[in-house]
């Protein structure tokens, strides 16, 4: 009988992904503000599937091929040529149930494609709204895990690192964690968990201030609230779905 | 009159250095266990200069050209062909005063050369033994700073991140810090500062366990002790010197 625990690593930036072996590994794509929070929310609210794309032209291309909702922002506004934005609040059940959402998410989609090319056996997305669902899934699978932070143009960010730390604090007994980045993420989460909104604010988080500048405090609050949309979005054949 | 503070960024791995603009910037090379700790110690104890090299053959080459002490380890032992190891305890005043030390330090030297190529205006080395000297120097210069962690084969490590956090906690009032990695480093330092040795141990730090495996607890203790060798090593014409 093999009692060895599977390993867990945290990759804090896509620019470090080459350091990790993704073969036979579940990769969790983390893009807390706001891509993976919106993905969990839309699927929780009944979206048929979500097609993540890296840029606006790709999004428009999809709209010419299939019936879908196109979404993406530039500088805090709906991007030219698209219909909706990146806010989880736009994807209520009334609106999104049964529909296909094509979502522009630069950092998250890039990381997802990198993980796919590096041979990840399974790719899911994680965010505070689906924190517990992700943790329960990872524990149940008994496979090696890499938590992949989407970061911001490859720069490590506080919010994705916080989420990695939140996952680690829930699952660590089930994994062999020999990874300094994971330890750093968990220390960060323990320091910030009491009030993550206030934590990002006092720590002068770059992306927090970018979104606050667009008047999106309410989005940030939502994206830092655990377990409001507990589903596990899987990437399969170019789409994110829940089983 | 320009009251704008200079910026400070932290780069947690050499693989992220391309994200930072090093023009007109002071770069602090951080390789806590043990390269930059040994560099500060040897210079504090009167070494004439230190020539950092990336590998053993380069070290041997220098010994054929100049009178020097060659130092470097592989797997916790003095490397074949060299005379001394990487422990700061080997470089007492009696032994090293007035001599040139050619030191093999893979991660630190690589980062140093990268910073040089990217146009850093000044490169110094930082470690707990010279913590306050580095902080005072950075404050006095009133120039932009990048704290560069040497990491371990590009993987972010706890000890270099801790040191970056220690610097930030001393200098932050004098800099404009809009950098999530810096915030993460400072949170880590605040969490670990009371007993950094115990912190690395309980956090299962990879390099801590690598060194403990070689019986080097005493080295780690020394390398985590602030201000025992308060000099500022500058890189100039291929050598580290103090002015």
Coordinates of C-alpha atoms in Angstrom, one line a residue, chain B:
Chain B
X1 CA 12.1 71.3 -5.5
X2 CA 11.4 67.7 -6.1
X3 CA 10.1 65.9 -3.0
X4 CA 9.2 62.7 -4.9
X5 CA 10.5 59.6 -3.2
X6 CA 12.5 57.1 -5.2
X7 CA 10.8 53.8 -6.0
X8 CA 11.6 50.4 -4.5
X9 CA 10.7 47.1 -6.1
X10 CA 11.5 43.5 -5.0
X11 CA 12.3 40.9 -7.6
X12 CA 11.8 37.5 -5.9
X13 CA 13.5 35.4 -8.6
X14 CA 16.1 36.0 -11.4
X15 CA 13.5 34.6 -13.8
X16 CA 11.4 37.7 -13.1
X17 CA 14.2 40.3 -13.5
X18 CA 13.1 41.2 -17.0
X19 CA 9.9 42.8 -15.5
X20 CA 11.9 45.5 -13.8
X21 CA 13.6 48.6 -15.2
X22 CA 17.1 48.7 -13.8
X23 CA 18.3 51.9 -15.5
X24 CA 19.6 54.4 -12.9
X25 CA 18.8 51.9 -10.2
X26 CA 20.7 50.4 -7.3
X27 CA 20.3 46.6 -7.3
X28 CA 20.9 44.7 -4.1
X29 CA 21.9 41.1 -4.7
X30 CA 20.5 38.9 -2.0
X31 CA 21.7 35.3 -1.4
X32 CA 21.3 34.8 2.3
X33 CA 22.3 31.1 2.5
X34 CA 25.2 31.7 2.2
X35 CA 26.9 33.7 -0.6
X36 CA 26.1 37.3 0.3
X37 CA 26.5 36.5 4.1
X38 CA 30.0 35.1 3.4
X39 CA 30.8 38.1 1.1
X40 CA 29.9 40.6 3.8
X41 CA 31.9 38.7 6.4
X42 CA 35.1 38.2 4.4
X43 CA 35.1 41.9 3.4
X44 CA 34.3 43.0 7.0
X45 CA 37.3 40.9 8.1
X46 CA 39.6 42.7 5.7
X47 CA 39.6 40.7 2.5
X48 CA 41.1 42.8 -0.3
X49 CA 38.3 42.0 -2.7
X50 CA 36.0 39.1 -3.7
X51 CA 35.7 37.8 -7.3
X52 CA 32.3 36.1 -7.6
X53 CA 32.2 33.4 -10.2
X54 CA 29.4 31.1 -11.4
X55 CA 31.2 27.7 -11.4
X56 CA 34.2 25.7 -10.3
X57 CA 36.2 25.8 -13.6
X58 CA 36.0 29.6 -13.6
X59 CA 37.3 29.6 -10.0
X60 CA 40.2 27.4 -10.9
X61 CA 41.0 29.5 -13.9
X62 CA 41.4 32.6 -11.7
X63 CA 43.8 30.7 -9.4
X64 CA 46.0 30.1 -12.4
X65 CA 46.1 33.8 -13.1
X66 CA 46.4 35.5 -9.7
X67 CA 47.3 34.9 -6.1
X68 CA 44.0 34.1 -4.5
X69 CA 42.0 31.9 -2.2
X70 CA 39.6 29.7 -4.2
X71 CA 36.3 28.7 -2.6
X72 CA 33.2 26.8 -3.6
X73 CA 31.1 23.8 -2.6
X74 CA 29.2 21.0 -4.2
X75 CA 26.8 19.0 -2.1
X76 CA 28.0 20.5 1.2
X77 CA 31.7 19.8 0.6
X78 CA 34.6 21.8 -0.8
X79 CA 34.4 21.3 -4.5
X80 CA 37.2 19.3 -6.2
X81 CA 40.0 21.5 -7.3
X82 CA 39.2 24.3 -4.8
X83 CA 40.7 25.0 -1.4
X84 CA 37.9 26.3 0.8
X85 CA 34.1 26.2 1.2
X86 CA 31.2 28.7 1.3
X87 CA 30.9 29.0 5.1
X88 CA 31.3 32.5 6.6
X89 CA 33.2 30.9 9.5
X90 CA 36.1 30.1 7.2
X91 CA 36.8 33.7 6.6
X92 CA 38.2 35.1 9.9
X93 CA 40.3 38.2 10.0
X94 CA 43.5 36.2 10.7
X95 CA 42.9 34.1 7.6
X96 CA 41.4 36.5 5.0
X97 CA 42.8 40.0 5.7
X98 CA 44.5 41.4 2.7
X99 CA 43.7 38.5 0.4
X100 CA 41.7 38.1 -2.7
X101 CA 38.8 35.5 -2.5
X102 CA 37.5 33.9 -5.6
X103 CA 34.1 32.6 -4.5
X104 CA 31.8 30.2 -6.5
X105 CA 28.2 31.3 -6.0
X106 CA 25.9 30.0 -8.7
X107 CA 22.6 31.8 -8.0
X108 CA 24.1 35.1 -6.8
X109 CA 26.7 35.5 -9.5
X110 CA 24.1 34.8 -12.2
X111 CA 21.8 37.5 -10.9
X112 CA 24.7 39.9 -10.5
X113 CA 25.6 39.5 -14.2
X114 CA 22.0 39.9 -15.3
X115 CA 21.7 43.1 -13.3
X116 CA 24.9 44.4 -14.9
X117 CA 23.6 43.7 -18.4
X118 CA 20.3 45.3 -17.7
X119 CA 22.1 48.6 -16.9
X120 CA 22.0 48.8 -13.1
X121 CA 23.9 52.0 -12.0
X122 CA 25.2 50.3 -8.9
X123 CA 25.2 46.8 -7.6
X124 CA 25.7 45.9 -3.9
X125 CA 25.2 42.7 -1.9
X126 CA 22.9 42.3 1.0
X127 CA 22.6 39.8 3.8
X128 CA 21.6 39.9 7.5
X129 CA 25.2 40.3 8.7
X130 CA 25.3 43.6 6.8
X131 CA 21.6 44.6 7.0
X132 CA 21.9 48.0 8.6
X133 CA 24.8 49.1 6.5
X134 CA 22.8 48.2 3.3
X135 CA 19.7 50.1 4.6
X136 CA 21.6 53.2 5.6
X137 CA 23.3 53.2 2.2
X138 CA 20.0 52.9 0.3
X139 CA 18.4 55.7 2.3
X140 CA 21.4 58.0 1.8
X141 CA 21.6 57.5 -2.0
X142 CA 18.0 58.7 -2.7
X143 CA 17.9 56.6 -5.8
X144 CA 15.6 53.9 -7.1
X145 CA 16.2 50.5 -5.7
X146 CA 15.5 46.9 -6.8
X147 CA 16.0 44.2 -4.2
X148 CA 17.0 41.2 -6.2
X149 CA 16.6 37.8 -4.6
X150 CA 19.0 35.2 -6.0
X151 CA 16.6 32.4 -5.2
X152 CA 17.5 28.7 -5.8
X153 CA 17.7 27.7 -9.4
X154 CA 15.1 30.5 -10.1
X155 CA 12.7 29.1 -7.4
X156 CA 11.6 31.7 -4.9
X157 CA 12.9 31.0 -1.5
X158 CA 12.0 31.9 2.1
X159 CA 15.3 33.3 3.3
X160 CA 16.0 35.7 0.5
X161 CA 12.4 37.0 0.6
X162 CA 12.7 37.4 4.4
X163 CA 15.8 39.6 4.0
X164 CA 14.1 41.7 1.4
X165 CA 11.3 42.2 3.9
X166 CA 13.8 43.2 6.6
X167 CA 15.2 45.8 4.3
X168 CA 11.8 47.1 3.4
X169 CA 10.7 47.4 7.0
X170 CA 13.8 49.6 7.7
X171 CA 13.7 51.8 4.6
X172 CA 10.0 52.0 3.6
X173 CA 9.4 55.6 4.8
X174 CA 12.1 56.8 2.3
X175 CA 10.7 55.1 -0.8
X176 CA 7.6 54.9 -2.9
X177 CA 6.7 51.2 -2.8
X178 CA 4.1 50.2 -5.3
X179 CA 5.0 46.6 -5.6
X180 CA 3.1 43.6 -4.4
X181 CA 6.2 41.4 -4.1
X182 CA 7.7 44.0 -1.6
X183 CA 4.5 43.8 0.4
X184 CA 4.6 40.1 0.5
X185 CA 8.2 40.1 1.6
X186 CA 7.5 42.5 4.4
X187 CA 4.5 40.5 5.6
X188 CA 6.8 37.4 5.6
X189 CA 9.4 39.2 7.6
X190 CA 6.9 40.5 10.2
X191 CA 5.7 36.9 10.6
X192 CA 9.2 35.5 11.0
X193 CA 11.3 38.2 12.6
X194 CA 11.1 37.0 16.2
X195 CA 13.0 33.8 15.5
X196 CA 13.9 33.5 11.9
X197 CA 15.8 30.2 12.4
X198 CA 12.7 28.6 14.0
X199 CA 10.6 30.2 11.2
X200 CA 12.6 28.6 8.4
X201 CA 12.5 25.3 10.3
X202 CA 8.7 25.2 10.9
X203 CA 8.0 26.5 7.4
X204 CA 10.0 23.6 6.0
X205 CA 12.3 25.9 4.0
X206 CA 13.9 23.9 1.2
X207 CA 17.4 25.4 1.5
X208 CA 17.3 25.3 5.2
X209 CA 16.9 21.5 5.1
X210 CA 19.5 21.1 2.4
X211 CA 22.1 22.9 4.6
X212 CA 20.9 21.1 7.8
X213 CA 21.5 17.9 5.9
X214 CA 25.1 18.9 5.6
X215 CA 25.4 19.7 9.3
X216 CA 25.4 23.5 8.8
X217 CA 22.9 24.7 11.4
X218 CA 25.6 27.0 12.8
X219 CA 26.0 28.6 9.4
X220 CA 22.3 29.2 9.1
X221 CA 22.1 30.8 12.6
X222 CA 25.0 33.1 11.7
X223 CA 23.4 34.0 8.3
X224 CA 20.2 35.0 10.0
X225 CA 21.9 37.2 12.6
X226 CA 21.7 40.9 11.8
X227 CA 24.6 43.4 11.8
X228 CA 27.7 41.3 12.6
X229 CA 29.5 42.5 9.5
X230 CA 28.2 46.0 8.6
X231 CA 29.9 46.8 5.4
X232 CA 28.5 47.6 1.9
X233 CA 30.1 45.4 -0.7
X234 CA 30.1 47.1 -4.2
X235 CA 30.6 45.4 -7.5
X236 CA 33.2 47.2 -9.5
X237 CA 35.2 45.9 -12.5
X238 CA 34.4 42.3 -11.8
X239 CA 35.2 42.5 -8.1
X240 CA 33.3 43.1 -4.8
X241 CA 35.0 45.7 -2.7
X242 CA 34.2 48.0 0.2
X243 CA 35.1 51.7 -0.3

